[in-house]
Amino acid sequence: MHPAIYILSIGLPLAQAAGPLQSNDNNNVKRATQTLKIDATKPTDSFTVPADFVGFGIESAFLNNFHNDFSANLVSSLRQRMSQPPVIRVGGTSGDKFIFDPDQKEVKKCVAGDCPQGSDATYRLGPSFCEGYKAFPDARISIQAPMQESPTPLNNTLAFVRCAWDARGGDASKVAAIALGNEPNFYKDTTAADYAKDAIRVQKAIIDELGLQGDGRRFFEVANTASSQDAKFGVADVLKAGINENKLSNSAADHYYQISGKHDWTDDEMQTQMLSHRAITERLQNRYAASIAASRAAGLPYIMSETAAVLGGAPLSFMSGFGYGLWAVDFGLACMARGVSRVMNLAGRPVAGRTFWVPDPTGGDKSPGPQVRAPYPAAIFLADFVGKGEGLGAVKELDLGAADHPYLSAYAMYDAQQNGKLERVALVNLRLYNGTRISSDQRGAETFRVPVSQGVQSVKVRRLHADRGAAAMGYDFGGAEHNVTWAGQQWSYSIDQGKGHGTVVDEEVKVQDGVAAVNIPDSEAVIIFLR
Ligand SMILES: *[C@@H]1O[C@H](CO)[C@@H](O)[C@H](O)[C@H]1NC(C)=O
Ligand SMILES: *[C@@H]1O[C@H](CO)[C@@H](O)[C@H](O)[C@H]1NC(C)=O
Ligand SMILES: *[C@@H]1O[C@H](CO)[C@@H](O)[C@H](O)[C@H]1NC(C)=O
């Protein structure tokens, strides 16, 4: 066991703030103590989080599988927690290779590659495919312009973009961006400069085709580079190659997968490579920090447009269990604290398994559906941390020392506009608890002692919880033993078609001697609402 007490000292010296330390030596455990300073008002190095930080990503060729009430309800459930519409990315490898045939009657035909559902398949579309772009009326969609064949045949790309755009009502307020290609660092014999040159050519043709005018031309998401460590080039290189010299980009994007390659898929691997704040923050630093910095220096919001804990080949426990949900929480929080403007969580394709939900039965035995999967409530958690209806928030990570404490993280959210006051604290305990293997009375826990402002009698705590911990698969997949709840609420296909059900549980934690002691079991995350 491994408990530790953290003293979060809100701008006050420890002695005044925290009162006497409680010693707690049950289980022969030596408790570490650590003092953390939380600024009581917004620090200058905080990041103001866009209201549409939380989004979802759908693999282009499978958009129509998601054009149903169930998926719309799940997106609306998120929308209700946000003060701006979320963005749904419709993109990926399949959409980069689309062949558009204005005369085809069928919605789509798989014409090459690993048909019918593989990640390398090429699809020929008829105009009725674009019906899918009418989905999610209360969200914005980003449309991906196919670019993989280099140089891009403009007639094909323009016909497809036109079709998707018209289905969106030709309404720029319903479209977040037009993304120029997908993972260009995987294009054959293509440098950052080659991609930038072709992207600018495609961009110009789209502006003409859609008749975009003035500032309305500033509408393009660039890069969408692949996540691999040895990628030929990244966002920084694409920007350096001059892709935004015409100032017509509105964002730059990267893809992020935490784990790829061959693995044994053990709990030990899940703990050290996925449920690890250290693993997450090291990867963010090594592979992405330069891209985030270059994007922000160019004045472009930086987006993690395709993200998942695992790339593929893993059991469903890794790809859509609650371990993934906890990963998504810490990944999302770590991203926002590092200046990332949006994170798109994968809905992907029905058969892929790595997903927040499965929209329909087409995944077969590989990934049964329709189902809400265990990670979905992580999106709601993140949206509630960003906040709604109270102006923007500004986030700052609290440094717990990832080297010594790889499984814990903490983040403060401030009012970014009115008075800069501390509003919420998110605490994440990524220590893996497997309720299938270990009994609940052996579940460890951490206690965070959070000093609060004078006069505050109690704080409100909401929990992202599963009795089974990281082994929970969600109600739809695993039944009632596998529930995952956020503040007592749950989302399910079979019970509520994605609308959510259950009464909100607000836990009241009494303040004693100016301190609220909040207990966080292993494999759980909480938000403390301070005001
Ligand atoms: C684009 O041009 C090519 C070559 O002429 C043609 O084969 C293809 O059908 C055209 N595509 C569209 C959507 O017009
Ligand atoms: C939990 O334990 C069960 C039973 O040993 C195992 O099958 C599973 O892979 C473990 N991990 C997770 C995350 O479910
Ligand atoms: C799990 O959730 C279902 C659906 O809300 C509910 O009926 C059931 O009582 C829950 N089970 C447990 C053990 O909490």
XYZ file of C-alpha atoms and ligand atoms in Angstrom:
573
model
C 0.000 0.000 0.000
C 1.069 3.518 -0.630
C -1.041 6.232 0.944
C 0.231 9.711 1.340
C -1.150 12.886 2.777
C -0.918 15.963 0.661
C -1.349 19.287 2.224
C -2.721 21.700 -0.242
C -1.957 25.023 1.281
C -3.953 27.805 -0.261
C -1.564 30.697 -0.330
C -0.963 30.357 3.403
C 2.014 29.015 5.271
C 1.538 25.377 6.197
C 1.273 25.889 9.929
C -1.602 28.306 9.614
C -3.333 26.454 6.866
C -3.354 22.834 7.725
C -3.385 22.390 11.476
C -1.714 19.389 13.057
C -0.919 16.458 10.817
C -2.774 13.293 11.509
C -0.588 10.281 11.721
C -2.136 7.217 10.226
C -0.045 4.129 10.378
C -2.532 1.403 9.647
C -1.229 -1.370 7.390
C 2.281 -0.526 8.578
C 2.343 2.188 6.040
C 4.597 5.132 6.236
C 2.648 8.109 5.017
C 4.498 10.692 3.072
C 3.552 14.285 3.540
C 3.934 16.982 1.021
C 3.086 20.621 1.132
C 1.681 22.182 -1.970
C 0.963 25.771 -2.475
C -2.238 26.501 -4.333
C -2.519 30.115 -5.250
C -5.780 31.528 -3.968
C -6.136 33.600 -7.131
C -5.307 32.892 -10.763
C -1.547 32.537 -11.281
C -0.030 34.279 -14.289
C 1.110 30.986 -15.827
C -2.373 29.449 -15.854
C -4.039 28.593 -19.177
C -7.486 29.914 -20.022
C -9.406 26.852 -21.182
C -11.706 27.255 -24.198
C -15.341 26.434 -23.385
C -15.346 23.783 -26.134
C -12.315 21.919 -24.789
C -14.023 18.506 -24.744
C -14.894 16.898 -28.065
C -15.226 13.550 -29.800
C -13.673 12.065 -32.919
C -15.380 9.790 -35.449
C -13.617 7.871 -38.233
C -14.894 9.418 -41.480
C -16.116 6.290 -43.245
C -18.300 5.354 -40.250
C -20.023 8.690 -39.752
C -23.370 7.265 -40.819
C -23.173 4.587 -38.126
C -23.201 7.454 -35.620
C -26.113 9.252 -37.268
C -28.671 7.943 -34.777
C -30.591 9.133 -31.735
C -28.355 7.240 -29.321
C -25.164 9.006 -30.454
C -27.003 12.330 -30.663
C -28.145 11.867 -27.056
C -24.594 11.210 -25.854
C -23.362 14.346 -27.601
C -26.305 16.332 -26.159
C -25.529 14.974 -22.677
C -22.074 16.526 -23.054
C -23.447 19.712 -24.657
C -25.693 20.340 -21.636
C -22.578 20.590 -19.436
C -20.822 23.092 -21.696
C -21.341 26.776 -22.406
C -20.460 26.268 -26.078
C -21.218 23.464 -28.547
C -18.654 20.669 -28.546
C -16.742 19.884 -31.734
C -16.989 16.503 -33.407
C -14.033 15.683 -35.625
C -15.031 13.588 -38.622
C -11.687 12.506 -39.983
C -9.006 9.847 -40.127
C -7.283 7.634 -42.656
C -10.491 6.475 -44.369
C -11.640 10.025 -45.047
C -8.299 10.997 -46.495
C -8.736 8.436 -49.278
C -12.382 8.992 -50.125
C -13.355 8.702 -53.766
C -16.463 10.737 -54.427
C -18.775 9.562 -57.181
C -21.724 11.881 -57.819
C -23.545 9.129 -59.731
C -23.242 6.338 -57.150
C -26.536 5.256 -55.591
C -25.009 3.337 -52.667
C -23.962 5.272 -49.577
C -20.460 3.791 -49.702
C -18.603 0.904 -51.315
C -15.331 -0.489 -50.046
C -13.171 -0.692 -53.185
C -9.588 -1.385 -52.026
C -7.470 -2.251 -48.987
C -8.645 -4.361 -46.053
C -12.372 -4.247 -46.794
C -14.945 -3.935 -45.399
C -13.914 -2.309 -42.105
C -10.129 -2.255 -41.873
C -8.107 0.841 -41.133
C -6.490 0.765 -44.576
C -9.667 0.445 -46.656
C -10.565 2.813 -49.499
C -14.220 3.792 -49.865
C -16.126 5.129 -52.841
C -18.965 7.373 -51.711
C -22.221 8.436 -53.245
C -23.837 11.778 -52.392
C -26.125 10.083 -49.831
C -23.057 9.499 -47.634
C -23.206 13.187 -46.756
C -26.524 12.708 -44.931
C -24.250 11.782 -42.026
C -23.038 15.377 -41.828
C -26.554 16.337 -40.721
C -25.917 14.528 -37.427
C -25.257 16.337 -34.146
C -27.219 19.554 -34.676
C -26.089 20.856 -31.283
C -22.399 20.386 -32.044
C -19.953 21.743 -34.584
C -18.333 19.298 -36.974
C -14.874 19.548 -38.485
C -14.855 18.361 -42.098
C -11.710 16.700 -43.387
C -10.643 17.439 -46.963
C -9.160 14.278 -48.565
C -5.513 14.824 -49.484
C -3.770 11.518 -49.425
C -3.183 11.143 -53.108
C -0.430 13.648 -53.752
C -0.807 15.980 -55.511
C -4.422 15.924 -54.432
C -6.901 15.653 -57.343
C -8.853 18.823 -56.658
C -12.055 17.802 -58.424
C -12.546 14.854 -56.056
C -11.685 16.785 -52.892
C -13.872 19.739 -53.826
C -16.865 17.572 -54.729
C -16.629 15.807 -51.368
C -16.127 18.972 -49.290
C -19.007 20.646 -51.106
C -21.271 17.688 -50.343
C -20.405 17.668 -46.606
C -20.615 21.453 -46.350
C -24.048 21.582 -47.966
C -25.306 18.855 -45.635
C -24.200 21.096 -42.768
C -26.502 23.715 -44.256
C -23.571 25.670 -45.714
C -23.552 27.225 -42.243
C -20.106 28.186 -41.000
C -21.407 28.283 -37.413
C -22.101 24.528 -37.647
C -18.602 23.731 -38.894
C -15.535 24.149 -36.692
C -12.920 23.877 -39.427
C -11.958 22.206 -42.653
C -9.026 19.958 -41.883
C -6.398 19.687 -44.609
C -5.575 15.987 -44.861
C -4.719 13.427 -42.198
C -1.372 12.246 -40.839
C 0.648 13.797 -43.699
C 3.848 12.647 -42.020
C 2.821 9.168 -43.215
C 2.307 10.296 -46.838
C 4.756 8.615 -49.167
C 7.871 10.663 -50.001
C 6.339 13.784 -48.496
C 8.208 16.402 -46.483
C 6.660 19.104 -44.304
C 7.284 21.549 -47.162
C 5.591 19.247 -49.716
C 2.553 18.918 -47.482
C 2.378 22.654 -46.781
C 2.555 23.445 -50.490
C -0.187 20.999 -51.457
C -2.353 22.015 -48.476
C -2.221 25.682 -49.517
C -3.268 24.698 -53.047
C -6.216 22.675 -51.699
C -7.114 25.456 -49.261
C -7.291 28.046 -52.037
C -9.500 25.800 -54.155
C -11.881 25.179 -51.211
C -12.130 28.901 -50.461
C -13.155 29.476 -54.087
C -15.518 26.490 -54.183
C -17.382 27.501 -51.008
C -17.161 31.217 -51.691
C -15.586 31.984 -48.312
C -14.983 35.694 -47.815
C -12.815 37.884 -45.603
C -12.296 36.466 -42.112
C -14.549 33.574 -43.093
C -11.556 32.207 -45.012
C -9.671 31.700 -41.753
C -11.171 28.281 -41.397
C -8.538 25.574 -41.823
C -7.096 23.026 -39.424
C -3.582 22.017 -40.422
C -1.183 19.149 -39.774
C -3.120 16.410 -37.945
C 0.229 14.649 -37.703
C 0.417 11.039 -36.558
C 1.315 10.198 -33.011
C 4.308 7.934 -33.568
C 7.579 8.832 -31.913
C 9.575 8.580 -35.169
C 7.134 10.663 -37.204
C 8.962 12.375 -40.063
C 7.651 15.786 -39.119
C 5.265 17.470 -36.719
C 3.209 20.622 -36.262
C 6.276 22.789 -35.637
C 7.827 21.714 -38.965
C 4.619 22.266 -40.904
C 4.330 25.771 -39.469
C 7.977 26.436 -40.204
C 7.313 25.367 -43.798
C 4.971 28.362 -44.033
C 1.560 26.730 -44.055
C 0.045 29.624 -42.105
C 1.892 32.515 -43.711
C -1.408 33.451 -45.356
C -3.064 33.449 -41.891
C -5.914 31.268 -43.121
C -5.486 28.514 -40.519
C -7.636 28.508 -37.389
C -5.919 25.634 -35.595
C -3.100 23.094 -35.728
C -3.613 19.501 -34.648
C -1.728 16.391 -33.604
C -2.778 12.839 -32.838
C -1.916 11.127 -29.577
C -1.898 7.465 -28.587
C -0.432 6.558 -25.228
C 0.525 2.924 -25.903
C 1.299 1.249 -29.208
C 3.105 -1.869 -30.363
C 3.166 -5.362 -28.870
C 2.361 -5.849 -25.215
C 1.315 -8.512 -22.713
C -1.606 -6.311 -21.596
C -1.114 -6.994 -17.895
C -2.247 -4.838 -14.985
C 1.400 -3.979 -14.431
C 1.643 -2.582 -17.959
C -1.614 -0.720 -17.564
C -0.288 0.840 -14.372
C 3.141 1.856 -15.583
C 2.344 2.849 -19.183
C -1.254 4.006 -19.157
C -2.452 4.808 -15.625
C 0.638 6.862 -14.969
C 0.779 10.621 -14.751
C 4.508 10.310 -15.264
C 4.082 8.356 -18.520
C 1.484 10.835 -19.763
C 3.443 13.962 -18.906
C 6.741 12.578 -20.220
C 5.165 11.759 -23.563
C 3.530 15.177 -23.696
C 6.875 16.782 -22.992
C 9.046 14.692 -25.318
C 6.808 14.409 -28.338
C 4.410 17.359 -28.140
C 5.790 20.318 -26.145
C 7.545 21.813 -29.206
C 4.370 21.521 -31.284
C 2.204 23.142 -28.611
C 4.707 25.977 -28.242
C 5.049 26.524 -32.017
C 1.296 26.508 -32.501
C 0.644 28.974 -29.721
C 3.525 31.190 -30.873
C 1.784 31.329 -34.254
C -1.448 32.357 -32.520
C -3.158 29.076 -33.417
C -5.183 26.992 -30.963
C -3.506 23.593 -30.648
C -5.778 20.548 -30.791
C -5.281 16.923 -29.864
C -7.703 15.841 -32.563
C -7.386 12.058 -32.328
C -6.532 10.610 -28.936
C -6.687 7.247 -27.225
C -4.939 5.319 -24.497
C -4.025 2.485 -26.877
C -3.547 2.265 -30.627
C -4.765 -1.262 -31.177
C -4.431 -4.977 -30.648
C -5.326 -4.709 -26.978
C -8.107 -6.467 -25.081
C -11.273 -4.442 -24.496
C -10.271 -3.984 -20.849
C -7.537 -1.647 -22.171
C -9.524 -0.166 -25.047
C -12.808 0.740 -23.423
C -12.670 -0.118 -19.731
C -12.589 2.299 -16.819
C -8.763 2.274 -16.850
C -9.061 4.076 -20.183
C -11.573 6.461 -18.585
C -9.125 7.369 -15.812
C -6.391 7.783 -18.416
C -8.678 10.101 -20.408
C -9.328 12.212 -17.312
C -5.661 12.709 -16.486
C -4.674 13.111 -20.134
C -7.366 15.758 -20.680
C -6.409 17.639 -17.518
C -2.674 17.436 -18.277
C -3.330 18.728 -21.813
C -5.371 21.703 -20.677
C -2.719 22.598 -18.112
C -0.138 22.625 -20.948
C -2.008 24.963 -23.242
C -3.886 22.477 -25.424
C -7.155 24.063 -26.588
C -9.170 20.947 -27.316
C -9.015 17.180 -26.841
C -11.113 14.901 -29.045
C -11.881 11.552 -27.440
C -12.331 8.654 -29.780
C -15.694 7.326 -30.728
C -13.815 6.038 -33.744
C -15.359 3.194 -35.691
C -17.760 0.588 -34.299
C -15.439 -2.376 -34.743
C -12.325 -0.798 -33.241
C -13.095 -1.322 -29.561
C -11.071 1.670 -28.382
C -13.984 3.928 -27.801
C -16.221 5.950 -25.517
C -19.310 4.371 -27.067
C -20.300 1.891 -29.764
C -23.115 3.364 -31.863
C -24.680 0.238 -33.381
C -24.312 -3.561 -33.689
C -21.922 -3.516 -36.682
C -18.857 -4.201 -34.494
C -20.182 -7.764 -34.062
C -18.509 -9.935 -31.434
C -15.310 -7.911 -31.644
C -16.954 -4.898 -30.114
C -20.616 -5.420 -29.288
C -23.055 -2.555 -29.494
C -24.927 -0.364 -29.196
C -23.285 0.359 -25.856
C -21.976 3.198 -23.768
C -18.513 2.131 -22.669
C -16.802 2.793 -19.356
C -14.706 5.802 -20.505
C -17.693 7.961 -21.543
C -18.274 9.655 -18.143
C -14.675 10.948 -18.336
C -15.874 13.416 -20.985
C -18.586 14.679 -18.640
C -16.053 14.939 -15.795
C -13.761 17.080 -17.953
C -16.636 19.293 -19.108
C -17.725 19.847 -15.501
C -14.181 20.775 -14.551
C -14.049 23.320 -17.388
C -17.404 24.620 -16.100
C -20.511 26.099 -17.624
C -22.224 29.441 -17.637
C -19.763 31.234 -15.434
C -17.294 32.583 -17.970
C -14.064 30.917 -18.847
C -11.828 29.103 -16.401
C -8.063 29.096 -16.132
C -6.233 25.941 -15.131
C -2.978 25.284 -13.353
C -1.493 21.910 -12.531
C -0.302 21.482 -8.960
C 3.110 19.927 -8.941
C 2.982 16.771 -6.826
C 6.352 15.638 -8.172
C 5.570 13.069 -10.874
C 8.966 11.448 -10.374
C 8.056 10.420 -6.822
C 4.303 10.178 -7.249
C 3.616 8.890 -10.750
C 0.051 7.857 -9.993
C -1.366 11.052 -8.542
C -2.201 14.391 -10.038
C -3.957 17.600 -9.019
C -5.259 20.606 -10.920
C -6.736 23.939 -9.870
C -9.378 25.811 -11.861
C -9.777 29.552 -11.426
C -12.350 32.026 -12.553
C -10.534 33.529 -15.542
C -12.642 36.641 -15.939
C -14.352 38.054 -12.859
C -12.164 37.896 -9.817
C -9.627 35.171 -10.552
C -10.724 33.143 -7.500
C -10.044 29.444 -7.071
C -13.236 27.585 -8.013
C -12.494 23.878 -8.286
C -9.747 21.351 -7.655
C -9.514 18.071 -9.567
C -7.656 15.215 -7.894
C -6.815 11.995 -9.716
C -5.659 8.755 -8.106
C -4.445 6.547 -10.963
C -3.208 3.750 -8.725
C -4.673 0.634 -10.312
C -7.328 -1.134 -8.300
C -8.681 -4.255 -9.989
C -11.946 -5.175 -8.291
C -12.090 -8.467 -10.187
C -8.927 -9.640 -8.467
C -8.742 -7.780 -5.186
C -11.507 -7.413 -2.635
C -12.913 -3.983 -1.958
C -11.633 -3.860 1.623
C -8.126 -3.968 0.195
C -8.677 -0.937 -1.975
C -6.125 1.686 -1.020
C -6.869 5.375 -0.781
C -5.155 8.730 -0.594
C -6.206 11.567 1.632
C -5.742 15.086 0.385
C -6.076 17.799 2.988
C -7.326 20.917 1.306
C -7.332 24.152 3.274
C -10.219 26.416 2.390
C -10.913 30.111 2.754
C -12.024 31.391 6.120
C -15.730 31.089 6.792
C -16.238 28.109 4.470
C -18.029 25.409 6.479
C -18.052 22.621 3.922
C -17.088 21.805 0.344
C -18.915 19.800 -2.310
C -17.200 16.745 -3.758
C -18.205 14.766 -6.852
C -16.678 11.409 -7.692
C -15.912 9.463 -10.852
C -16.304 6.021 -9.409
C -16.489 2.318 -10.251
C -16.802 -0.410 -7.586
C -14.581 -2.589 -9.761
C -12.023 0.147 -10.256
C -9.971 -0.088 -13.462
C -11.591 -3.439 -14.278
C -15.094 -1.952 -14.640
C -16.468 -2.213 -18.173
C -19.591 -0.119 -17.757
C -23.206 -1.211 -17.307
C -24.008 -1.949 -20.963
C -21.008 -4.215 -21.496
C -20.518 -5.743 -18.054
C -23.854 -5.487 -16.255
C -24.660 -3.961 -12.873
C -21.378 -5.080 -11.260
C -19.482 -2.928 -13.760
C -21.204 0.424 -13.267
C -19.209 3.601 -13.751
C -20.767 6.706 -12.246
C -19.962 10.388 -12.256
C -21.508 12.043 -9.202
C -23.955 9.147 -9.005
C -25.137 9.472 -12.599
C -24.690 6.986 -15.383
C -25.084 6.808 -19.152
C -26.331 3.664 -20.817
C -27.829 2.527 -24.106
C -30.192 -0.040 -22.645
C -31.559 2.155 -19.847
C -31.563 5.723 -21.125
C -30.361 5.663 -24.798
C -27.492 7.933 -23.821
C -29.575 10.589 -22.058
C -28.159 9.736 -18.640
C -29.990 8.654 -15.514
C -29.688 8.706 -11.757
C -29.749 11.431 -9.159
C -26.726 13.673 -8.766
C -24.806 12.815 -5.614
C -23.066 15.774 -4.045
C -20.958 14.708 -1.128
C -20.607 17.344 1.530
C -17.239 17.355 3.249
C -17.226 19.317 6.484
C -14.350 21.686 7.034
C -12.443 21.154 10.258
C -9.852 23.628 11.469
C -9.929 25.259 8.054
C -9.222 22.003 6.220
C -11.410 19.731 4.111
C -10.022 16.180 4.149
C -11.002 14.369 0.955
C -10.483 10.670 0.608
C -9.796 9.299 -2.896
C -9.782 5.525 -3.338
C -7.342 4.050 -5.855
C -8.636 4.267 -9.438
C -10.912 7.203 -8.779
C -10.999 10.922 -9.603
C -12.838 13.738 -7.863
C -13.666 17.370 -8.321
C -13.860 19.535 -5.222
C -16.156 22.509 -5.726
C -14.882 25.238 -3.448
C -17.552 27.829 -4.058
C -12.084 13.833 -61.196
O -11.353 13.691 -62.398
C -10.963 12.337 -62.669
C -10.043 12.366 -63.876
O -10.666 13.019 -64.938
C -12.207 11.496 -62.871
O -11.843 10.150 -63.110
C -13.070 11.572 -61.630
O -14.295 10.899 -61.839
C -13.374 13.018 -61.276
N -14.077 13.045 -59.995
C -15.137 13.791 -59.738
C -15.766 13.703 -58.382
O -15.611 14.543 -60.574
C -8.298 -7.555 -13.595
O -8.287 -8.911 -13.185
C -8.875 -9.804 -14.105
C -8.873 -11.193 -13.439
O -7.582 -11.555 -13.101
C -8.124 -9.772 -15.411
O -8.771 -10.586 -16.356
C -8.061 -8.316 -15.949
O -7.242 -8.252 -17.098
C -7.488 -7.405 -14.894
N -7.352 -6.014 -15.315
C -8.335 -5.229 -15.766
C -7.960 -3.824 -16.054
O -9.487 -5.583 -15.924
C -25.832 -0.356 -11.572
O -26.622 0.502 -12.385
C -27.909 -0.007 -12.652
C -28.531 0.933 -13.669
O -28.620 2.230 -13.152
C -28.689 -0.106 -11.350
O -29.962 -0.659 -11.602
C -27.921 -1.004 -10.383
O -28.556 -0.992 -9.134
C -26.487 -0.546 -10.222
N -25.766 -1.541 -9.460
C -24.954 -1.271 -8.451
C -24.265 -2.416 -7.818
O -24.783 -0.142 -8.075
